[in-house]
Coordinates of C-alpha atoms in Angstrom, one line a residue:
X213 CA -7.7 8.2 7.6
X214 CA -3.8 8.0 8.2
X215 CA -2.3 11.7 8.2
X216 CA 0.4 13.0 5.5
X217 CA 3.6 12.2 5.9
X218 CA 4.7 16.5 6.9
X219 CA 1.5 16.6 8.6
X220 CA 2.2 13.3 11.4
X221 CA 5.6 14.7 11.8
X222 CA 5.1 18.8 12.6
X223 CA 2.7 17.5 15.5
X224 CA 5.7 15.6 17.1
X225 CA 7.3 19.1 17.1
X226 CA 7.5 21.0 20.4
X227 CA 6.4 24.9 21.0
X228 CA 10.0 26.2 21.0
X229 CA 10.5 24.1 17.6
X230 CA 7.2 25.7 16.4
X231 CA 8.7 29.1 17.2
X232 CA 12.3 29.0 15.4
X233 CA 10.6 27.8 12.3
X234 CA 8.0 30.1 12.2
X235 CA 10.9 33.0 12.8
X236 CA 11.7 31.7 9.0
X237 CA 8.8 33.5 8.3
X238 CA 9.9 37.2 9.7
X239 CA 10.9 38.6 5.9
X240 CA 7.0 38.6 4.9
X241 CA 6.1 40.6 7.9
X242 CA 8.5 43.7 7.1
X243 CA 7.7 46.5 5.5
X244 CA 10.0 45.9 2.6
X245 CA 9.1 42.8 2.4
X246 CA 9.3 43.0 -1.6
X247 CA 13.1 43.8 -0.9
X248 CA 14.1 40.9 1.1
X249 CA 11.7 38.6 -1.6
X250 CA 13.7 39.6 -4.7
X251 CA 17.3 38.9 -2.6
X252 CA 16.2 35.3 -2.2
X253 CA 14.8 35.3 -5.5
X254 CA 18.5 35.9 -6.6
X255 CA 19.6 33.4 -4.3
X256 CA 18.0 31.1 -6.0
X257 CA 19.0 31.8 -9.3
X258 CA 22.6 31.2 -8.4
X259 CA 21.9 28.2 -6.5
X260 CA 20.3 27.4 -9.6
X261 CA 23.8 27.3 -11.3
X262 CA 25.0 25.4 -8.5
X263 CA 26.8 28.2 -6.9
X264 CA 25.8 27.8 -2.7
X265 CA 27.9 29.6 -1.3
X266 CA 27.6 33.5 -2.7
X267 CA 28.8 36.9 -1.2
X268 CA 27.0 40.2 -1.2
X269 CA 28.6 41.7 -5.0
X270 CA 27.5 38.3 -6.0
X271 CA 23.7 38.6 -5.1
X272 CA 24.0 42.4 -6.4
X273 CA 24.9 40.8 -10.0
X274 CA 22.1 38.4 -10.0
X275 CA 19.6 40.9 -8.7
X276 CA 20.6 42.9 -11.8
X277 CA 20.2 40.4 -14.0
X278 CA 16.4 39.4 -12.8
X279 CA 15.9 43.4 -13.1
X280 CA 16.6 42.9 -16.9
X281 CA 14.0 40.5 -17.4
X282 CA 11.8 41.6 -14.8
X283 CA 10.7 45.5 -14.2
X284 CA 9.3 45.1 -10.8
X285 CA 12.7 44.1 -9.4
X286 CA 13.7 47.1 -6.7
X287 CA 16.7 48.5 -6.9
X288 CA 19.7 47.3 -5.4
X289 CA 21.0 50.1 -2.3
X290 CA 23.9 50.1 -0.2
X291 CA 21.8 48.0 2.6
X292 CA 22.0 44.5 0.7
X293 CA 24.5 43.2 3.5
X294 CA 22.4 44.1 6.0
X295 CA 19.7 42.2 4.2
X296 CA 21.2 39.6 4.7
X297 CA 22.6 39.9 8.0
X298 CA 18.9 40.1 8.6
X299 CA 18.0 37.0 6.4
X300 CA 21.0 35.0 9.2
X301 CA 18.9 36.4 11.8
X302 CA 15.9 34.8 11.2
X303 CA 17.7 31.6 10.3
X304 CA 16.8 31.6 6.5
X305 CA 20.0 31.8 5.2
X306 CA 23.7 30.8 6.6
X307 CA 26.4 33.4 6.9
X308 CA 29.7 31.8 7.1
X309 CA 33.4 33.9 7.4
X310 CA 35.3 32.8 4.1
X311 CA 39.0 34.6 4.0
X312 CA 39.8 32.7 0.5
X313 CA 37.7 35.1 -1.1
X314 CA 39.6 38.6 0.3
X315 CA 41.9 39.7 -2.2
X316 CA 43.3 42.2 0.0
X317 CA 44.2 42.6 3.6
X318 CA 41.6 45.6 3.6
X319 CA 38.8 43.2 2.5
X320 CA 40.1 40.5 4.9
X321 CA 39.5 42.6 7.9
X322 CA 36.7 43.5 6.6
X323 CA 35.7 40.2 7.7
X324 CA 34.5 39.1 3.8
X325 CA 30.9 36.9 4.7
X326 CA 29.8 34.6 2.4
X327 CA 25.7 33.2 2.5
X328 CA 24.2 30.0 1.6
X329 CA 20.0 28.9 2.0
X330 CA 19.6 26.6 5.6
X331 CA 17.4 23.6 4.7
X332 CA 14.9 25.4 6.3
X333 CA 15.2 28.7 4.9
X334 CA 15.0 27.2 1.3
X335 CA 12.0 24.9 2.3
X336 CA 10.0 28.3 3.6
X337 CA 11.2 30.7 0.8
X338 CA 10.0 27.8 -1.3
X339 CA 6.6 27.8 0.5
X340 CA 6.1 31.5 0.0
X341 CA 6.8 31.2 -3.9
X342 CA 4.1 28.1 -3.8
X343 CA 1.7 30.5 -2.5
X344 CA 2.5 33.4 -4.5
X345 CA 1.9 31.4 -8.2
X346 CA -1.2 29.4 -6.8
X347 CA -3.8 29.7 -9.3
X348 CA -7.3 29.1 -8.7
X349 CA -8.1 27.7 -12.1
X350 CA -5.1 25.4 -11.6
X351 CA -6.7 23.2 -9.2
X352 CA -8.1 20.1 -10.7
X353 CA -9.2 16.6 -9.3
X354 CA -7.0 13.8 -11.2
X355 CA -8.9 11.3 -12.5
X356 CA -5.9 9.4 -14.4
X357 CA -4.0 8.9 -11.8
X358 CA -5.9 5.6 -10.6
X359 CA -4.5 3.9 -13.2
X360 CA -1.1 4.2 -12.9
X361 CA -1.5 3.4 -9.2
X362 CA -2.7 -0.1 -10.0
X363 CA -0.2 -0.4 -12.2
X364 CA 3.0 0.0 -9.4
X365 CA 1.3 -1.9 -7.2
X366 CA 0.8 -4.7 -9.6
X367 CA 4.9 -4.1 -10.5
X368 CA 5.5 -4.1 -6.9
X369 CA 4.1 -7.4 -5.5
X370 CA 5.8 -8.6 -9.1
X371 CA 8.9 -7.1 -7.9
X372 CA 8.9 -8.4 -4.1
X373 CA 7.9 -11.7 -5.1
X374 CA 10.9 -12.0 -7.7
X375 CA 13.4 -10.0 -4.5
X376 CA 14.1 -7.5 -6.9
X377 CA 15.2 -4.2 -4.1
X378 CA 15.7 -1.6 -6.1
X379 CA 12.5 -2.3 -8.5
X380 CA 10.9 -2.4 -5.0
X381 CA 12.3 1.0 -4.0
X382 CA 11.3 2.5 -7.0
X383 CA 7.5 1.5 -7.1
X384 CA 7.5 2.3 -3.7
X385 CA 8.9 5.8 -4.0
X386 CA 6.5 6.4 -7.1
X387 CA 3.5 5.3 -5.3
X388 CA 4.6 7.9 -2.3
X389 CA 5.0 10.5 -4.9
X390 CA 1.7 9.9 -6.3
X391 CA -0.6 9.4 -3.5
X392 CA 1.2 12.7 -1.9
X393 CA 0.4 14.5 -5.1
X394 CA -3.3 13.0 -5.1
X395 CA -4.1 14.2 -1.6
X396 CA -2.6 17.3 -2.5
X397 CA -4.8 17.9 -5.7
X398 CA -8.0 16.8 -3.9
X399 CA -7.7 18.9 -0.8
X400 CA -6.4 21.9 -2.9
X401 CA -9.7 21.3 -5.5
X402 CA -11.9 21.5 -2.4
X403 CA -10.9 24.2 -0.9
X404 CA -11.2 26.6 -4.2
X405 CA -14.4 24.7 -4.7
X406 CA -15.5 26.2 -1.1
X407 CA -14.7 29.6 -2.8
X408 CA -16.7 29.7 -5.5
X409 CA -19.1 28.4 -4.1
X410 CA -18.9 31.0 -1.2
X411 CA -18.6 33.9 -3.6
X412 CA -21.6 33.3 -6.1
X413 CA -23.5 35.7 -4.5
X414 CA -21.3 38.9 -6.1
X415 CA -20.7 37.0 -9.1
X416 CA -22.9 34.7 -10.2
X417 CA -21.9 35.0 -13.7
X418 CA -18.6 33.4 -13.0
X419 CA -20.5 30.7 -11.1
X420 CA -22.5 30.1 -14.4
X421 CA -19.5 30.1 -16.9
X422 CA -18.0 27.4 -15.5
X423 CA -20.7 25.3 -14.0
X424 CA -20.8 22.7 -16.6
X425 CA -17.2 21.7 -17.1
X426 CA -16.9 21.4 -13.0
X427 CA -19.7 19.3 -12.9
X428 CA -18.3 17.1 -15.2
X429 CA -14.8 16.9 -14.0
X430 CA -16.3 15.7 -10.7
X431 CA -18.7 13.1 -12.4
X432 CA -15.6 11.6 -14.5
X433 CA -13.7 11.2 -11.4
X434 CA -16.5 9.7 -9.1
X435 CA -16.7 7.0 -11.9
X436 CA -13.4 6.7 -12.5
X437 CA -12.8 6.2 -8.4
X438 CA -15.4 3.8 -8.4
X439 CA -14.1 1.8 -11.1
X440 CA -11.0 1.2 -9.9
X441 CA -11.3 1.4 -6.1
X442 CA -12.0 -2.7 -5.6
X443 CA -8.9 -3.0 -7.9
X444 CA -6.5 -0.8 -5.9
X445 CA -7.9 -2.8 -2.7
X446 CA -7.2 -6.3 -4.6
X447 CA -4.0 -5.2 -5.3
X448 CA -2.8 -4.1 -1.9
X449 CA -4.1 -7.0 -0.8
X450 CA -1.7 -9.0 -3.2
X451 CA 1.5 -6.8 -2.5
X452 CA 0.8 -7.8 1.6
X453 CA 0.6 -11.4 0.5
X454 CA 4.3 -11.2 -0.7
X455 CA 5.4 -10.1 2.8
X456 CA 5.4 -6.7 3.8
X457 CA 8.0 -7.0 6.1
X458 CA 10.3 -8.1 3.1
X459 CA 9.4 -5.4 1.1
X460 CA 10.0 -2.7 3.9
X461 CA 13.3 -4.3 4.2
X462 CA 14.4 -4.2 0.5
X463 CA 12.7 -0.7 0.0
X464 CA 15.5 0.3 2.7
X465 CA 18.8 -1.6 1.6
X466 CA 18.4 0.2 -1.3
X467 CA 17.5 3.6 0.1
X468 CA 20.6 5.6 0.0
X469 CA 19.6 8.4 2.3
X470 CA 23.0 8.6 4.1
X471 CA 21.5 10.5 7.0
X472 CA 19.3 7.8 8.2
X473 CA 20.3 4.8 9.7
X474 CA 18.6 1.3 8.5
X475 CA 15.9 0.5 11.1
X476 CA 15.0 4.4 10.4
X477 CA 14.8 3.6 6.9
X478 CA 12.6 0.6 7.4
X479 CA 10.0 2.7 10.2
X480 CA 9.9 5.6 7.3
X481 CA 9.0 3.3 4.3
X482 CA 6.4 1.3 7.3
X483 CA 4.7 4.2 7.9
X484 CA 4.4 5.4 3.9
X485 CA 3.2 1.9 3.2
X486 CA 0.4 2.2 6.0
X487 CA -0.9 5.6 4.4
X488 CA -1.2 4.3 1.3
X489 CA -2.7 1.3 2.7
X490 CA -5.0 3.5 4.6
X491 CA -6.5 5.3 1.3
X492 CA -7.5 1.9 -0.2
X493 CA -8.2 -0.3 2.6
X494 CA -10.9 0.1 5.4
X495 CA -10.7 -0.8 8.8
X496 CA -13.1 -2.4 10.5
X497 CA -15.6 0.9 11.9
X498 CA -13.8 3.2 9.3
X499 CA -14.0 4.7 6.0
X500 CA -10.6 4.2 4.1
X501 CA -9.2 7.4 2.5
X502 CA -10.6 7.3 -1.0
X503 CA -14.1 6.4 0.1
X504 CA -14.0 9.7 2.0
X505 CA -12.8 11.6 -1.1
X506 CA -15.9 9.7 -3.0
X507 CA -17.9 11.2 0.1
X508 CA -17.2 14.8 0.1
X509 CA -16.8 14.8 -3.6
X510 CA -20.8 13.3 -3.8
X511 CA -21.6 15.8 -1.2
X512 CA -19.6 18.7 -3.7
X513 CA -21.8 17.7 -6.5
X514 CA -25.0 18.0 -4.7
X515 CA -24.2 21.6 -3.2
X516 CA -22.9 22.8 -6.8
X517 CA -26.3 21.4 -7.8
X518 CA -28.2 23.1 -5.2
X519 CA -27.0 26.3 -5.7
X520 CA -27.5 26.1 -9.5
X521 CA -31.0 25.4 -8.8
X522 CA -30.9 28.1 -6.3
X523 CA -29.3 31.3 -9.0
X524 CA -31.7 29.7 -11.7
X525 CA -34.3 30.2 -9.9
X526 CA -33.1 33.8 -8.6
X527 CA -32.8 34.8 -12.3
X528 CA -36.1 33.6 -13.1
X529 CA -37.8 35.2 -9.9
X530 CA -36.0 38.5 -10.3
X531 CA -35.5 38.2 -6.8
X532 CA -32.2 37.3 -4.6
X533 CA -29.8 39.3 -2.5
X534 CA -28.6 42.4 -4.9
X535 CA -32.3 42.7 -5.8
X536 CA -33.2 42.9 -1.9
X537 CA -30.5 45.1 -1.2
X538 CA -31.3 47.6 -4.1
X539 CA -35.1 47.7 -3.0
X540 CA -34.1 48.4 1.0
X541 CA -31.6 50.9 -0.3
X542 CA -34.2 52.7 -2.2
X543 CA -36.8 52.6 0.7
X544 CA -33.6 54.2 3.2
X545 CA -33.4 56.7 0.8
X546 CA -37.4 57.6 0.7
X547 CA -37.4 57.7 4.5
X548 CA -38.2 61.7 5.5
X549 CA -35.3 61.7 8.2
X550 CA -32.1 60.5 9.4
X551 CA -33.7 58.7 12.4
X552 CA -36.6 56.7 10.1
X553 CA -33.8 55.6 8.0
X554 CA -31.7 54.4 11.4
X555 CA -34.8 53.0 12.8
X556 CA -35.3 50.9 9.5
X557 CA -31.9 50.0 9.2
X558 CA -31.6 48.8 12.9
X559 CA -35.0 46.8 11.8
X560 CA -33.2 45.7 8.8
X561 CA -30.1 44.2 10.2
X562 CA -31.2 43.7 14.1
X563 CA -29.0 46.3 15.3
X564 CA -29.2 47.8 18.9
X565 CA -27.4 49.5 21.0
X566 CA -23.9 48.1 22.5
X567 CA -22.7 48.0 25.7
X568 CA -18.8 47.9 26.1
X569 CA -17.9 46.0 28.9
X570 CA -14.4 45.0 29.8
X571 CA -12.4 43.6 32.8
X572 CA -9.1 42.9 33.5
X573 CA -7.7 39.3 33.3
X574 CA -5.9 37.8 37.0
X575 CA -3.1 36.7 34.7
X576 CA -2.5 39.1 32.6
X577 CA 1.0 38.0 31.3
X578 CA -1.1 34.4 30.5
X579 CA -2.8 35.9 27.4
X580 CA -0.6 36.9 24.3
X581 CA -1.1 40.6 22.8
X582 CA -1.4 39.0 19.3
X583 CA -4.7 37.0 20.8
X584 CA -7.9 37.7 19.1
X585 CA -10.8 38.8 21.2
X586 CA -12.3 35.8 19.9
X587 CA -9.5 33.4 21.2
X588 CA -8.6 35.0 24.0
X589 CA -9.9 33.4 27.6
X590 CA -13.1 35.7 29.1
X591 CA -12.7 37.4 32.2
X592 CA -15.7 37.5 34.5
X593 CA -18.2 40.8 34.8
X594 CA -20.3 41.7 37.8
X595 CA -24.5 41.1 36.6
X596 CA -24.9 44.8 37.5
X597 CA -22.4 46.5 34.7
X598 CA -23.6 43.6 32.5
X599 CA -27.8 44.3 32.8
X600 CA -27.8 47.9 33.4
X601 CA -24.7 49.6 32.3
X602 CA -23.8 51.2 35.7
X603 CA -20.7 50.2 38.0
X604 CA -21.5 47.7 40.6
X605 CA -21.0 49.3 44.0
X606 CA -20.3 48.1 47.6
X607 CA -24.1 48.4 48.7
X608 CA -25.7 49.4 52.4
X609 CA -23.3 48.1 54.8
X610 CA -24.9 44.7 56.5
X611 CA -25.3 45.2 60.3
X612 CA -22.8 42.7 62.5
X613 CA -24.5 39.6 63.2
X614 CA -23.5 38.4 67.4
X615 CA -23.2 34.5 67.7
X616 CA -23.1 34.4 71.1
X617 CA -22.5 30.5 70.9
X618 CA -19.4 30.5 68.8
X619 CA -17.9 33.0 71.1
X620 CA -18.6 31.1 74.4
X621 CA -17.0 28.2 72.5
X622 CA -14.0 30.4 72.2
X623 CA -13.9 31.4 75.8
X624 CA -14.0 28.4 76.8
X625 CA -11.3 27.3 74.2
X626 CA -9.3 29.8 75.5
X627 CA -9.3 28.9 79.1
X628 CA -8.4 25.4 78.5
X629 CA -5.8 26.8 76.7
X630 CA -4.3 29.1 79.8
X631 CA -5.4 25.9 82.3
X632 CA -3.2 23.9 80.3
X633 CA -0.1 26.9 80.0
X634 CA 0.1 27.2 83.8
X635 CA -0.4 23.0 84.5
X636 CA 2.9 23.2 82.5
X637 CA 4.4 26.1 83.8
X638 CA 4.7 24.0 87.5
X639 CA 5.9 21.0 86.4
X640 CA 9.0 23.4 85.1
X641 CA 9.3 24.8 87.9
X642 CA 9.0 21.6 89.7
X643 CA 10.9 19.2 87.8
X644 CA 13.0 22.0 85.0
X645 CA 13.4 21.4 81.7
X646 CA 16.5 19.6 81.3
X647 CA 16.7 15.3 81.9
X648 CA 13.2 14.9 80.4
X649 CA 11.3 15.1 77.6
X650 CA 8.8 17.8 77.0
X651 CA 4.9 17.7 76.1
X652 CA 3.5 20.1 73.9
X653 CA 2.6 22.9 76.3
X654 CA 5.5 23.1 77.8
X655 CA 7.5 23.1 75.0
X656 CA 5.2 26.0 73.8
X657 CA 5.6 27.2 77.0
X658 CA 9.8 27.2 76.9
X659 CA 10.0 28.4 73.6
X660 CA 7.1 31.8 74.4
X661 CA 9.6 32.7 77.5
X662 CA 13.3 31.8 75.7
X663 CA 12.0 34.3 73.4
X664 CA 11.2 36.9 75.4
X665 CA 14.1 36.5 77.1
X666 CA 16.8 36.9 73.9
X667 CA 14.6 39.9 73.6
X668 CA 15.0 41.1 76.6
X669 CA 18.6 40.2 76.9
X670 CA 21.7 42.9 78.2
X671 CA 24.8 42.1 76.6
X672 CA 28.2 43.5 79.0
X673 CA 32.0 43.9 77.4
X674 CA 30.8 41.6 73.7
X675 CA 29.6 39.1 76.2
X676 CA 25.8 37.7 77.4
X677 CA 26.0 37.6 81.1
X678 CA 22.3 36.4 82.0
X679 CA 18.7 37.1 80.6
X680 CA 15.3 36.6 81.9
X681 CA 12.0 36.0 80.3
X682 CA 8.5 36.1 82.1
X683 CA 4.6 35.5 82.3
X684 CA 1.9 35.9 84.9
X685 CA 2.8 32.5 86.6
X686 CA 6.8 31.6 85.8
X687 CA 10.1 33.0 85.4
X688 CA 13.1 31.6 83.3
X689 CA 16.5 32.7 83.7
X690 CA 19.4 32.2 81.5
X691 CA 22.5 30.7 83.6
X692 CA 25.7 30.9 82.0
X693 CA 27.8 27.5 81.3
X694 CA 30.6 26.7 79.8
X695 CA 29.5 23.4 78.1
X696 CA 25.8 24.1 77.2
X697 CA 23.0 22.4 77.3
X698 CA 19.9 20.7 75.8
X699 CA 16.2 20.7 76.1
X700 CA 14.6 17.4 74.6
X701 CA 11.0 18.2 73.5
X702 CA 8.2 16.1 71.6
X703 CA 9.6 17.5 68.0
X704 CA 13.3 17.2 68.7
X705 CA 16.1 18.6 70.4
X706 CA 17.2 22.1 71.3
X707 CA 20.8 22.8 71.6
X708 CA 21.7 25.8 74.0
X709 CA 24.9 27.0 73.6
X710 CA 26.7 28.4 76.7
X711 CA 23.5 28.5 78.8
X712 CA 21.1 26.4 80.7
X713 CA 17.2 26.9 81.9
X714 CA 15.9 27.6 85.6
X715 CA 12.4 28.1 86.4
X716 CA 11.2 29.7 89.6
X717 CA 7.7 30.5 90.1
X718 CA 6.8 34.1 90.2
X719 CA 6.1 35.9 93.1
X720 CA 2.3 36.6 93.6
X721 CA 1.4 34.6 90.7
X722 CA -2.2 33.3 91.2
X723 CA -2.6 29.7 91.9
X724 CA -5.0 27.8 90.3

């Protein structure tokens, strides 16, 4: 099934979009949330009278007026432009400098701010009103509406066939409105049906007063869906064999959205029309929209049936869950002490003992502090803490295990090693280090003695006369010259400012 048209379009929406709109939001989390409600309330009544733009005496006059009508309406304090200030904050509402309205030069530098709703802002202030008149006995499946969808469609392959745009732009636009409103009702009708049926158990009686005019709203508009579902598939059918692409194309010539350019036009009506397709069409392997509707409405019945057999029953037995409550309750209260009525409680309801445990995450900054226990990643706990309550400690030491065969591996690891440090430690001495290139041991063997040299180094009147640097087998010795010099090695070259290398073997180094 094709997703809504807000729906496919907030998942497109990255997490830093997410964030700013849901900053919208920020009012309904204050304390005086009520405050900040009735100030956009008055808002909206003067936007109501076409009046957008609005200072802060202006919103103070309108809040007055709603208190005459309506007694909840707080009263109006000395903070409303800071109220507002706050409303800019979040984004809800614009605050823009206006100096036309200062009568004086006192309130022109005074800096006189005018507000006016942000798209946004109005769209969420909007939602928050939706939310606060929903009505649970307003939700209702229509049944009608089937009708006047075949209809449109009907009008609109008449339309596209007879290249009448705007005829096209207006079934079109209806049949969006409609279908939005349809999926609307039906998801909205299930949910509250969810509710009820969730909350028989502590009333019943409500359950049972309307059980018979639910059950046969949903019957009228399974029969009324079944009716006319071939129909609406026919008649898509028929509007596709007068050319879709047509049809998208005169749906948005005469679209006069001024904010959208014409091959945005023509993708926005594309992907209505495939929705709408969607609900009355099947692909091949799936279930097109309204059959799923048919489904979970079916599968709504039967559950409302259930459970009517299931309280009828109850009422007949005298037995269901108040009547098992009342009878444990009386038993808790016979019990002769407080620890038979724990024990038969824990019984009861299978309680026992907990154990806290708890752990420190590695990435601690990685986990929100508004994350549930139940969403929040786990973090890993030692079996001991976990099976017997106690912290897990380091245990006996383990004695040292001796591999004598690694270690005569690295003995004799290690005297290659030193064989091959003094092999390259001659040829320096016999043949220097400059006018050749260098292996790998003696270049490790240059670099261990230039550094112990430039440690060891004596610096006379700002200047470095000579240093020397030293093993068991060689000597090198910085010589001063005026040109430099080089040392070319496997890896690269190494520049030697002001100096060059000589090697002469040490005397009473070992040979060998």
């Amino acid at each position: 099934m094709a997703d809504s048209r807000g729906g496919s379009r907030a998942l497109d929406l990255d997490a830093l979009a997410v964030g700013d709109r849901f900053k919208l939001f920020n009012f309904t989390q204050r304390d005086d949330y009520v405050v900040y409600l009735w100030v956009l309330r008055a808002m909206d009544r003067l936007r109501a009278v076409h009046r957008v733009q609005v200072d802060s005496d202006d919103v103070a006059a309108a809040m007055a007026e709603l208190a005459l009508i309506h007694d909840e309406v707080p009263l109006v304090d000395t903070s409303l432009r800071g109220r507002l200030d706050a409303l800019s904050a979040d984004g809800i509402i614009l605050r823009l400098e206006d100096a036309s309205r200062a009568g004086s030069l006192a309130r022109y530098r005074n800096r006189q701010s005018v507000y006016q709703f942000s798209e946004l802002g109005y769209r969420a202030f909007t939602a928050v009103e939706d939310v606060l008149a929903a009505r649970v006995r307003d939700a209702n499946l229509s049944r009608l509406v089937f009708s006047d969808i075949l209809d449109d469609l009907k009008s609109l392959a008449v339309a596209n066939r007879g290249g009448d745009d705007e005829q096209v732009y207006r079934r079109l636009s209806r049949l969006d409105q409609v279908m939005e409103d349809m999926v609307r009702r039906s998801a909205r009708f299930h949910v509250t049906l969810g509710e009820i049926v969730t909350s028989t158990e502590a009333s019943p009686e409500l359950f049972l007063r309307y059980k018979n005019a639910l059950l046969t709203h949903m019957t009228d508009f399974m029969a009324e869906l079944d009716r006319y579902l071939p129909r609406l598939h026919r008649a898509v059918l028929e509007v596709e064999a007068t050319g879709v692409n047509t049809m998208l194309v005169r749906a948005a010539d005469a679209d006069d959205r001024p904010f959208l350019s014409a091959g945005e036009r023509i993708e926005d009506w594309k992907r209505r029309w495939e929705v709408l397709r969607a609900w009355f069409t099947a692909e091949p392997g799936a279930e097109s929209g309204a059959a799923d509707l048919r489904r979970a409405t079916r599968t709504a019945v039967s559950g409302v049936i259930a459970l009517l057999r299931q309280l009828a029953e109850a009422q007949r037995g005298g037995v269901n869950r108040a009547s098992e409550l009342r009878h444990l309750a009386e038993w808790i209260c016979d019990t002769p002490d407080e620890d038979a009525a724990y024990a038969l409680m824990s019984a009861a309801f299978n309680m026992g003992s907990a154990r806290h445990l708890g752990g420190a995450h590695e990435d601690v900054e990685q986990i929100s502090p508004r994350a549930t226990w139940w969403a929040a990643p786990g973090v890993e706990i030692a079996l001991t803490p976990f099976r017997t309550g106690r912290q897990a400690g380091p245990g006996i030491p383990q004695p040292v295990r001796a591999d004598l065969r690694a270690r005569a591996d690295l003995r004799r690891q290690q005297i290659a090693a030193r064989v091959a440090e003094r092999e390259a430690a001659r040829g320096l001495v016999d043949s220097g280090a400059h006018g050749r290139v260098l292996d790998e041991a003696e270049t490790r063997v240059v670099l261990s003695l230039l550094t112990r040299a430039l440690e060891a180094r004596s610096v006379v009147s700002g200047r470095l006369r000579s240093a020397t640097g030293s093993d068991d087998t060689v000597v090198l010795r910085l010589v001063p010259r005026s040109g430099g010099s080089s040392v070319r090695t496997a890896h690269g070259l190494l520049h030697l400012p002001g100096f060059a290398l000589e090697f002469s073997a040490r005397s009473g180094a070992a040979n060998g």
